[in-house]
Tab-separated table of C-alpha atoms and ligand atoms in Angstrom:
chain	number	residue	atom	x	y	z
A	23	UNK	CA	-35.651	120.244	150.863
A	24	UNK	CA	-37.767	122.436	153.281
A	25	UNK	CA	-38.733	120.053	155.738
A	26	UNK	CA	-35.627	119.535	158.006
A	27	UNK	CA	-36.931	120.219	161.714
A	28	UNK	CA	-33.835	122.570	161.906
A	29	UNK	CA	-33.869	125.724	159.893
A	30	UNK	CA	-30.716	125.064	157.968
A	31	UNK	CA	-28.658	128.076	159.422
A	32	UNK	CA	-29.309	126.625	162.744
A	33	UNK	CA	-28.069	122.976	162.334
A	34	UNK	CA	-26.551	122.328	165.165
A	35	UNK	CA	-23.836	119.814	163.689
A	36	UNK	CA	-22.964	117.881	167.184
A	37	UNK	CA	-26.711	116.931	167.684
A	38	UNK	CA	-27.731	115.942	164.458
A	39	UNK	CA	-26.988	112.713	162.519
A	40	UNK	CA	-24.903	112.519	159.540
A	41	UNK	CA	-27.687	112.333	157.338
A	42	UNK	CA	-29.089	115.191	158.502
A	43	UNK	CA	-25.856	117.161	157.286
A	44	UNK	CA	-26.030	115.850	154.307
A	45	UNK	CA	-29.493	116.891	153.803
A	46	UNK	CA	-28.729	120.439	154.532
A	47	UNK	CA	-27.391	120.533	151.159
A	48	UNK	CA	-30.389	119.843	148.969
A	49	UNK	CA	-30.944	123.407	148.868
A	50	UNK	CA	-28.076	124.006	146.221
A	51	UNK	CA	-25.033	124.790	146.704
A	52	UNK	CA	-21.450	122.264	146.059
A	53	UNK	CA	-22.802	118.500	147.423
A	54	UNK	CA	-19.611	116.330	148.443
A	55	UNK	CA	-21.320	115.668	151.423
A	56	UNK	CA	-23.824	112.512	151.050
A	57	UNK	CA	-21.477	109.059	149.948
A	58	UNK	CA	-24.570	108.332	147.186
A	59	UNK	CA	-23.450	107.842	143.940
A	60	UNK	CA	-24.202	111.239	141.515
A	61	UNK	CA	-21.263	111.609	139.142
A	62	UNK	CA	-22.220	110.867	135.181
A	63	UNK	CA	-23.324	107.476	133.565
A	64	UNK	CA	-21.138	106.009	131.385
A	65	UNK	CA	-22.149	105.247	127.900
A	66	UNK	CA	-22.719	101.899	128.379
A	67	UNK	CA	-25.142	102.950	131.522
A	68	UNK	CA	-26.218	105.736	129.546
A	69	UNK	CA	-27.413	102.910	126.886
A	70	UNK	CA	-29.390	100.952	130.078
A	71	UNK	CA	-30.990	104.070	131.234
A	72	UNK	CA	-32.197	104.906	127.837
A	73	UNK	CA	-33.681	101.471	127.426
A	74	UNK	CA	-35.938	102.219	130.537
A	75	UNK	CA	-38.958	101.980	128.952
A	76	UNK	CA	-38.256	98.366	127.110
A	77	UNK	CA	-37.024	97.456	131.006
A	78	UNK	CA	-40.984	98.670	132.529
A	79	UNK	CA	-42.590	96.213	129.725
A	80	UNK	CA	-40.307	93.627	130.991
A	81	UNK	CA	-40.692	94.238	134.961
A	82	UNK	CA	-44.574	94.314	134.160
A	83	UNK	CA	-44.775	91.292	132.496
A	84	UNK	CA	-41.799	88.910	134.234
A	85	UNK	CA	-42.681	86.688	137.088
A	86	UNK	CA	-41.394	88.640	139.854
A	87	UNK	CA	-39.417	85.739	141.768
A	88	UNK	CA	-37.591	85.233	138.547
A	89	UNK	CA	-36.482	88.549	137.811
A	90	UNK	CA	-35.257	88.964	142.178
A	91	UNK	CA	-33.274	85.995	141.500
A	92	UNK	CA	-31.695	86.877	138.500
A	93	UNK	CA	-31.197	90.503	140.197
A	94	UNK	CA	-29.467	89.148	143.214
A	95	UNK	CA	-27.598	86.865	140.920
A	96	UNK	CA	-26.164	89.737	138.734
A	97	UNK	CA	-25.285	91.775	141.934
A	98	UNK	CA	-23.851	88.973	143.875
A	99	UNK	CA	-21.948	87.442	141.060
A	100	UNK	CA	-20.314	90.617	140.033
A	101	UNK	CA	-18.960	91.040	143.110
A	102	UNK	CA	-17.250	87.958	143.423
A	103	UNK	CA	-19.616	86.331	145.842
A	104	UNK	CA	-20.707	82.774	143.946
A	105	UNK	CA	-20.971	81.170	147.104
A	106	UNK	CA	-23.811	83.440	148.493
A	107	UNK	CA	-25.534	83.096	144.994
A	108	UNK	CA	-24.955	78.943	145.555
A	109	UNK	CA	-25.690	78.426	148.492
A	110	UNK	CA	-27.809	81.449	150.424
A	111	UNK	CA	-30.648	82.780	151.583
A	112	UNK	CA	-31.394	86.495	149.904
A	113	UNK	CA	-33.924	89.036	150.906
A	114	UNK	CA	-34.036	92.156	148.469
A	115	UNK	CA	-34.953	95.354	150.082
A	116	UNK	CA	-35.439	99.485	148.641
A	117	UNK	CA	-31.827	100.161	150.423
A	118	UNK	CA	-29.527	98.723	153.305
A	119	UNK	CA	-30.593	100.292	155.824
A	120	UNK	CA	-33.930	98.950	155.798
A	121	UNK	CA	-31.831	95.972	155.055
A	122	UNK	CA	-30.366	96.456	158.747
A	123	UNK	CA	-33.731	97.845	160.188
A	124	UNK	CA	-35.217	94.348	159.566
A	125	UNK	CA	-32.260	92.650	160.793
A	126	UNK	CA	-31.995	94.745	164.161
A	127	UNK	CA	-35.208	93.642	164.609
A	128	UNK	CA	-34.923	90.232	164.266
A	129	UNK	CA	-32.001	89.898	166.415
A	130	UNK	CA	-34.205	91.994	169.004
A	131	UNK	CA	-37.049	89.554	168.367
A	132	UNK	CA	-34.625	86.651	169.032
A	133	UNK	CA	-33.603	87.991	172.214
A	134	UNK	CA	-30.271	89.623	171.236
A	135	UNK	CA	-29.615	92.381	172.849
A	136	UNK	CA	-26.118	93.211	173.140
A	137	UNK	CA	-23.866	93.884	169.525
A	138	UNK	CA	-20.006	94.583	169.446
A	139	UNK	CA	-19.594	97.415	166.475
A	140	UNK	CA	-16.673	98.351	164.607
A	141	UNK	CA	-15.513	102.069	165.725
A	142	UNK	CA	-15.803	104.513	163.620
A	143	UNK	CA	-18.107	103.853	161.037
A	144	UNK	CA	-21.202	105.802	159.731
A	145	UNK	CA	-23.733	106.972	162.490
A	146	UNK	CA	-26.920	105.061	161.082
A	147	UNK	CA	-25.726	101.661	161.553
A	148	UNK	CA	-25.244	102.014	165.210
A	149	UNK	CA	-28.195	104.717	165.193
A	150	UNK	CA	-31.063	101.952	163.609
A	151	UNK	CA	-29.743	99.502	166.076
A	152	UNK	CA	-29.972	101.204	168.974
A	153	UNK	CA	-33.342	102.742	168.272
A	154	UNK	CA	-34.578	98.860	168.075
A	155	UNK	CA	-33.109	98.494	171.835
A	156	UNK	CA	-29.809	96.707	170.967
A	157	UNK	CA	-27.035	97.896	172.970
A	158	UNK	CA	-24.090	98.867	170.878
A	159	UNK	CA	-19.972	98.238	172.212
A	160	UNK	CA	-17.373	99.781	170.200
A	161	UNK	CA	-14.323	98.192	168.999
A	162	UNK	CA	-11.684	99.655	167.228
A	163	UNK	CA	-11.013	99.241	163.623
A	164	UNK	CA	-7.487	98.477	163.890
A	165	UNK	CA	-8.368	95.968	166.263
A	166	UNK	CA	-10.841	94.368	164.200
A	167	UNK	CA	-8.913	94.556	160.873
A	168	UNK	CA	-5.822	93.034	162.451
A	169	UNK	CA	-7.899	90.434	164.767
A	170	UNK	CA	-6.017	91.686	168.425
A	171	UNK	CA	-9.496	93.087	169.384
A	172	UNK	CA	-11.064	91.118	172.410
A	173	UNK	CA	-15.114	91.119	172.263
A	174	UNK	CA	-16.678	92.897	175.034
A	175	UNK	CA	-17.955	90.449	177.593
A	176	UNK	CA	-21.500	88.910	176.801
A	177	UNK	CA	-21.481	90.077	173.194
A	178	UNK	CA	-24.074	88.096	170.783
A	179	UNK	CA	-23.423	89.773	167.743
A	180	UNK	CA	-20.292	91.183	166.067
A	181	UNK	CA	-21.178	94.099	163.244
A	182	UNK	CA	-18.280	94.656	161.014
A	183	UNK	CA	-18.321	97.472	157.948
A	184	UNK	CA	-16.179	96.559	155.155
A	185	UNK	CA	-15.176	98.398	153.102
A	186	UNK	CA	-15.430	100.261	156.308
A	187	UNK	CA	-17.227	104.264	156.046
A	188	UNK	CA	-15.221	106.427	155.829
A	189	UNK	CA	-11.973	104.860	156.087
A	190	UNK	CA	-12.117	102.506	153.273
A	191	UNK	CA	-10.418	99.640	155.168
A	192	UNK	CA	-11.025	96.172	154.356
A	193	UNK	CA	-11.203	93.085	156.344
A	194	UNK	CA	-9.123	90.596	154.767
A	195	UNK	CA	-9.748	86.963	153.827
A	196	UNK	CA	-7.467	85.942	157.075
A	197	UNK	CA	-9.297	88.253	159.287
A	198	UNK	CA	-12.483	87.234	157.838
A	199	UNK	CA	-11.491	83.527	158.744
A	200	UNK	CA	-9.994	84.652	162.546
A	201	UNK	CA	-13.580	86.500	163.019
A	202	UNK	CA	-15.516	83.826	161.784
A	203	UNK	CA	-14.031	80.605	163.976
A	204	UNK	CA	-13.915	83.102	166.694
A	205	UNK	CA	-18.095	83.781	166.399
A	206	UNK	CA	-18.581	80.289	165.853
A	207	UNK	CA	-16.768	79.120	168.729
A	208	UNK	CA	-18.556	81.953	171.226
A	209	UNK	CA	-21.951	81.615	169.653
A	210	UNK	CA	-21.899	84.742	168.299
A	211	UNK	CA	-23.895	85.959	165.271
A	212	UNK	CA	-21.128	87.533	162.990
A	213	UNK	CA	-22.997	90.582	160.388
A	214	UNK	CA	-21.295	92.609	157.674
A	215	UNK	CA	-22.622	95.405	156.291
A	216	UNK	CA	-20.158	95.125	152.567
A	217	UNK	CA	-22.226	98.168	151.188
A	218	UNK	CA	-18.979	99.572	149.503
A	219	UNK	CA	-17.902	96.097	148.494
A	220	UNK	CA	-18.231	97.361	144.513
A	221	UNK	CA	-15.419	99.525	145.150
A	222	UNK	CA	-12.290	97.264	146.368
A	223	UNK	CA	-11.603	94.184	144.456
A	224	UNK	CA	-9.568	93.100	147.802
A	225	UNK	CA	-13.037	93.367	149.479
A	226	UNK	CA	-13.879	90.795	146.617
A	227	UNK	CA	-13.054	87.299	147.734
A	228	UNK	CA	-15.636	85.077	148.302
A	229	UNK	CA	-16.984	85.676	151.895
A	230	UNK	CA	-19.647	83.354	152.156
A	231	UNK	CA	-17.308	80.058	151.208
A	232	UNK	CA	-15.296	81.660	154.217
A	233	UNK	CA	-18.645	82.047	156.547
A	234	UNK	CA	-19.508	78.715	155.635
A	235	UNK	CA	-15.910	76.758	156.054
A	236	UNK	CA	-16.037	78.673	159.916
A	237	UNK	CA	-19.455	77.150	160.581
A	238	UNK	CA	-20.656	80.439	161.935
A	239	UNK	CA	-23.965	82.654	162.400
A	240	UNK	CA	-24.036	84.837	159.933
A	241	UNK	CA	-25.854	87.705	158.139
A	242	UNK	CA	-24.594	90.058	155.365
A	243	UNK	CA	-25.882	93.092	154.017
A	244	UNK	CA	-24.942	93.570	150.686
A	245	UNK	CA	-25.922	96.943	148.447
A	246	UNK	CA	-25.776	98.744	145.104
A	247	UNK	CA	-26.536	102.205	146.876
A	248	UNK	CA	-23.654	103.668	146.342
A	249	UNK	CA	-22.056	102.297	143.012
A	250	UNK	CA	-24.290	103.669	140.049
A	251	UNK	CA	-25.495	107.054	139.867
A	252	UNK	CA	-29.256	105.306	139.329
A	253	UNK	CA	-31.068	107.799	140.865
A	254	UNK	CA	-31.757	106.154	144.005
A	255	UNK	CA	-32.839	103.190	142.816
A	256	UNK	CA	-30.820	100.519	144.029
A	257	UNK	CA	-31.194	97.078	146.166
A	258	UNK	CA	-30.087	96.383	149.704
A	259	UNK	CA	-29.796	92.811	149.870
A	260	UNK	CA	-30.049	90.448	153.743
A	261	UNK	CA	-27.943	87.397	153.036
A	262	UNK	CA	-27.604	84.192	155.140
A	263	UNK	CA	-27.947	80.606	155.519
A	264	UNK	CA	-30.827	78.939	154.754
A	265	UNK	CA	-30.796	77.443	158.045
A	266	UNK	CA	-30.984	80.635	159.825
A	267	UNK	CA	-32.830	80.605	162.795
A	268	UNK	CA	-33.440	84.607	163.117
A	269	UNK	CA	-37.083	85.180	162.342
A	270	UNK	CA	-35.547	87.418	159.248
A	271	UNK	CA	-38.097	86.479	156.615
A	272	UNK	CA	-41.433	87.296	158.906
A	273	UNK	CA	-39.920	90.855	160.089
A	274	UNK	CA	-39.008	91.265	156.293
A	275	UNK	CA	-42.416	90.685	155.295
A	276	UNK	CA	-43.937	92.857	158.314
A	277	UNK	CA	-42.273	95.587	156.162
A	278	UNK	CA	-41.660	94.615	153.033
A	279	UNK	CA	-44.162	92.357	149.978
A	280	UNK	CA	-40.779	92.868	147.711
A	281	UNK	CA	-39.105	95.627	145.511
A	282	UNK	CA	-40.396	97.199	142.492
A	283	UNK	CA	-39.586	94.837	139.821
A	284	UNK	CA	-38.280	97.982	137.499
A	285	UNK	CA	-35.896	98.487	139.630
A	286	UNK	CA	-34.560	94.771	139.999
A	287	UNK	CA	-34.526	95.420	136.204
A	288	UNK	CA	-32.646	97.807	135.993
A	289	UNK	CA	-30.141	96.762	138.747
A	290	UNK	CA	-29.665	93.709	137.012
A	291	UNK	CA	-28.946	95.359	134.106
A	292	UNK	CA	-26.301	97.700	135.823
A	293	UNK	CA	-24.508	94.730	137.461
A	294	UNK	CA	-24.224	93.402	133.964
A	295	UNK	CA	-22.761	95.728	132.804
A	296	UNK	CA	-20.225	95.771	136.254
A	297	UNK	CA	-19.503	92.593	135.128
A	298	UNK	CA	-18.969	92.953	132.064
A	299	UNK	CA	-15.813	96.471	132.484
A	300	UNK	CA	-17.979	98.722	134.158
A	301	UNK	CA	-16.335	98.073	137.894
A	302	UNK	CA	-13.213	98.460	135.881
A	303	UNK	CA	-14.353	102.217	134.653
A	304	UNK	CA	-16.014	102.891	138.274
A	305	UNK	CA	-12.615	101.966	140.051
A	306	UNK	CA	-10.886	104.878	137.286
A	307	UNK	CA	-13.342	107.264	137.738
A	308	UNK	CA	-12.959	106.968	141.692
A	309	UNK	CA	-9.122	107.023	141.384
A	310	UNK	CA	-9.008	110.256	139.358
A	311	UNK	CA	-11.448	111.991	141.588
A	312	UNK	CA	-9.252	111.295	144.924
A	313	UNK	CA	-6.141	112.389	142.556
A	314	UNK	CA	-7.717	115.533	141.635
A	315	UNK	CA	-8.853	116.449	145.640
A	316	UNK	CA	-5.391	114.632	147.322
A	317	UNK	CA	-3.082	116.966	144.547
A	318	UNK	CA	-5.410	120.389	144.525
A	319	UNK	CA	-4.473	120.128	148.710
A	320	UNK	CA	-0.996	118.857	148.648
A	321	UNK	CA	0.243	122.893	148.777
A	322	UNK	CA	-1.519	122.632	152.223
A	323	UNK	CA	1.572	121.087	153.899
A	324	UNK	CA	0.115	120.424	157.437
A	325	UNK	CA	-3.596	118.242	156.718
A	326	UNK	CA	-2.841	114.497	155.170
A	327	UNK	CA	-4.741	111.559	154.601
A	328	UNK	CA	-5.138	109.428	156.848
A	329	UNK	CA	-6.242	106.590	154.856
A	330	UNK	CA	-4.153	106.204	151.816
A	331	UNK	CA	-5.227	102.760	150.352
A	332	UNK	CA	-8.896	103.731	150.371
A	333	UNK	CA	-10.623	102.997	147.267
A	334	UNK	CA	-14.179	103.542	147.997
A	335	UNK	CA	-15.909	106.853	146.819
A	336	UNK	CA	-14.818	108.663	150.059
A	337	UNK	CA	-11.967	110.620	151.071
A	338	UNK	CA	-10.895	111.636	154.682
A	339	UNK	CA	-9.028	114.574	155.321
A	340	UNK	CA	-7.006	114.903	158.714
A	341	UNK	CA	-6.490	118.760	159.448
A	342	UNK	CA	-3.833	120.975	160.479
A	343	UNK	CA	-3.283	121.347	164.813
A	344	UNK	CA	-5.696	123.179	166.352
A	345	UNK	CA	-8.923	123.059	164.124
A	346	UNK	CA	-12.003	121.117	164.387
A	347	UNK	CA	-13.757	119.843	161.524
A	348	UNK	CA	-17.145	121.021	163.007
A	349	UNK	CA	-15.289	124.644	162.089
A	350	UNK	CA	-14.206	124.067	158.806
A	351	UNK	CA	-17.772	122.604	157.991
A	352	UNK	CA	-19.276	125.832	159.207
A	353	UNK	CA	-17.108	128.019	157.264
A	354	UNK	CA	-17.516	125.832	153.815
A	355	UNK	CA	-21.349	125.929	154.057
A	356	UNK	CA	-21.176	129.618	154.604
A	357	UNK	CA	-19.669	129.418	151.107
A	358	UNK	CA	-22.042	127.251	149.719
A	359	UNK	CA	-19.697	124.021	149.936
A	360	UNK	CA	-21.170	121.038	151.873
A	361	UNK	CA	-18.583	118.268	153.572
A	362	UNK	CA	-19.079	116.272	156.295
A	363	UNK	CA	-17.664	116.620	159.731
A	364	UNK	CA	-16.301	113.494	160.884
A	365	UNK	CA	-17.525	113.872	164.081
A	366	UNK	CA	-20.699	111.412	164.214
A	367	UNK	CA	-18.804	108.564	162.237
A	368	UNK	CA	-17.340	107.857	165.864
A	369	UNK	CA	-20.481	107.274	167.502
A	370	UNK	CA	-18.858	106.247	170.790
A	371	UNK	CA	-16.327	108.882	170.790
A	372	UNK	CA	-17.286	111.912	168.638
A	373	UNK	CA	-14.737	114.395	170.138
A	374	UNK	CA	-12.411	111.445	168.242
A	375	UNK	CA	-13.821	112.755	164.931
A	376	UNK	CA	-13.365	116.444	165.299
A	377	UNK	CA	-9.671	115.822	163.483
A	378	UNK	CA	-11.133	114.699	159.817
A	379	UNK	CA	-13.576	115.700	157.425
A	380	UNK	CA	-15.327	113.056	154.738
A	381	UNK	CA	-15.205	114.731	150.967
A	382	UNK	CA	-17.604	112.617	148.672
A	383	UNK	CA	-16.071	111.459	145.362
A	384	UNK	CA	-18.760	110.134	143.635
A	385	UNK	CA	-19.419	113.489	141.406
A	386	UNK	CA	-18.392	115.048	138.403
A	387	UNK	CA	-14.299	116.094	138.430
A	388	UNK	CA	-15.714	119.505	138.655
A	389	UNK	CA	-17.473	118.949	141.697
A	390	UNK	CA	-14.275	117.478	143.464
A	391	UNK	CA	-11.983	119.988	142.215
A	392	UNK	CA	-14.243	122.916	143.309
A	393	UNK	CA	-14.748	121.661	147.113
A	394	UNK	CA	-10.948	120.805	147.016
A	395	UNK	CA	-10.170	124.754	145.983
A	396	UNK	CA	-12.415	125.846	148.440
A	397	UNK	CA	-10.819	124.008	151.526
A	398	UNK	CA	-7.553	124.707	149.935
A	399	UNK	CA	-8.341	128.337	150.030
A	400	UNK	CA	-9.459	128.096	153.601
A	401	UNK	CA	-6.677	126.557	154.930
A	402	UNK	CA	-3.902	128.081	152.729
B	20	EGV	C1	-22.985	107.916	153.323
B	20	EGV	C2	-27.774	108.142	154.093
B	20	EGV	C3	-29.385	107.128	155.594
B	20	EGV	C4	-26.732	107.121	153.824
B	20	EGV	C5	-25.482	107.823	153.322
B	20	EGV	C6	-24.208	107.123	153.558
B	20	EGV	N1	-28.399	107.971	155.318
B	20	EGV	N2	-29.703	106.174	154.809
B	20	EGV	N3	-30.009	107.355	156.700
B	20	EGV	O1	-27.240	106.281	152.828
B	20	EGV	O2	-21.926	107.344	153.439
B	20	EGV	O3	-23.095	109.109	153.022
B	20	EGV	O4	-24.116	105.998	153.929
């Protein structure tokens, strides 16, 4: 890509956003920097994809509320949630973050101004908020995975991640419940953002029977972004009750008529197929890529990983004393091999992220292996 307002040899890596890293490597060069999905279809996608034509005859012709439905249906189904497909509200969007640009404006439009956010988690979530004029509060991870976190004072709206990026953690079903009775006690709006939801079966209890047992606020951003290597087209999905007071359905339209029905087609026809064994062949291919990158750098004795239940198609490395990731990103791209610095996941902190890197596993083997030599070679 030519137009990034920074000549790429003079990104400066601790102003930009993560995005913009990852976009310095669309000139070539070894991508494990950007979490989208790019590794091969299976055969069984491969068999989809090569039905695309049949699939534009049908999104022409089908009534287009039918075929959102029966999208969402197929997405929400396959990933365990029934109750959301019951019993919710669902607005499809092109991805999830303009699935959280509509919501940050709502909340904005409501009145809400001030949102508790997990810490660390990627940049654009906090970023999109707080260019709406939401004021974002960190809380830690830990804190919100185990419930000890306390709220900051006066906050309307708690914004969990989970599967959280990069770390992979999940909230559990007890959690889920603390979190929930807790917002709807306080009055507070409680949002996910389950984008990587595809990837952990443990993220794959039913959260909205949960949300609904609580009695709280909610709204949940659901995605397919990152689990099929679809080319980009995928659905970012605003769920909630149906008695939701947040204007979410005008902002959604100031945006938004709907999404191309080929590509609630074809997502439909990819969750199928989720449904149906391929979660079970996306959850091997994942595995095998974070074997191949964890046992290429196991001869570096002094970096580990820091999160070693992950299962999402992400990978943090912590490095040896005394180096920065903002270094070892510098020195890779020299070489043609893009990573990301974890340095803008913690958006409150980022001198906290200067200790990991974030290798993308959602690529070939080859892809994984050859970034994994190269930061091998560097630090061996
Ligand atoms: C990840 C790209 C956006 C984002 C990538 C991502 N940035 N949408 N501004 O989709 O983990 O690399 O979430």
């Amino acid at each position: 890509m030519t137009d990034l307002i920074d000549p790429p040899d003079r990104l400066d890596e601790s102003a930009v956003n993560l995005t913009e890293l990852e976009r310095a490597s669309f000139d070539g060069g070894v991508n494990v920097a950007d979490g989208h999905a790019r590794h091969e279809l299976t055969p069984a996608q491969r068999e989809i994809t090569d039905r695309l034509p049949e699939l534009f005859a049908e999104a022409a012709a089908a009534p287009e509320n039918e075929l959102d439905r029966s999208c969402q249906h197929a997405v929400l189904g396959a990933l365990g949630q029934h109750t959301a497909v019951a019993d919710c509200e669902i607005l499809s969007c092109y991805s999830s973050s303009l699935a959280m640009e509509i919501l940050g404006r709502a909340l904005h439009a409501a009145g809400i101004r001030r949102v508790a956010a997990i810490h660390p988690t990627f940049d654009n979530i906090p970023d999109i908020l707080r260019g709406i004029g939401l004021t974002l509060l960190p809380v830690p991870e830990k804190g919100v995975l185990d419930g000890s976190a306390r709220l900051p004072a006066g906050t309307e709206v708690l914004l969990i991640t989970t599967p959280n990026n990069p770390t992979g953690r999940v909230l559990s079903r007890e959690a889920l419940t603390l979190w929930a009775e807790r917002c709807a006690a306080g009055g507070v709006v409680l949002v996910l953002d389950a984008s990587f939801r595809g990837f952990d079966p443990a993220a794959q209890y039913d959260s909205y029977a949960v949300l609904a047992a609580a009695g709280c606020r909610y709204v949940v951003v659901e995605d397919t972004g990152k689990l099929w290597p679809t080319l980009d087209l995928k659905i970012g999905m605003l769920v909630f009750d149906p008695g939701e007071r947040l204007p979410l359905r005008r902002i959604y339209s100031d945006i938004l008529l709907g999404v191309s029905p080929l590509i609630l087609a074809l997502v439909r026809e990819f969750a199928r197929d989720a449904a149906a064994g391929g979660f079970t062949d996306l959850h091997r291919m994942v595995a095998t890529r974070r074997d191949v990158l964890r046992s290429q750098l196991v001869p570096v004795g002094t970096l580990w990983f820091p999160d070693p239940d992950s299962r999402i198609s992400v990978d943090r490395i912590a490095l040896p004393p005394g180096l920065r990731a903002t270094e070892v990103w510098r020195h890779l791209r020299r070489q043609g091999v893009h990573v990301l610095p974890c340095r803008q996941f913690h958006w409150a902190d980022p001198e906290s992220g200067e200790r990991c890197l974030r290798i993308a596993l959602g690529r070939p083997v080859g892809i994984v292996a050859t970034a994994a030599a190269a930061l091998r070679d560097y630090l061996g």
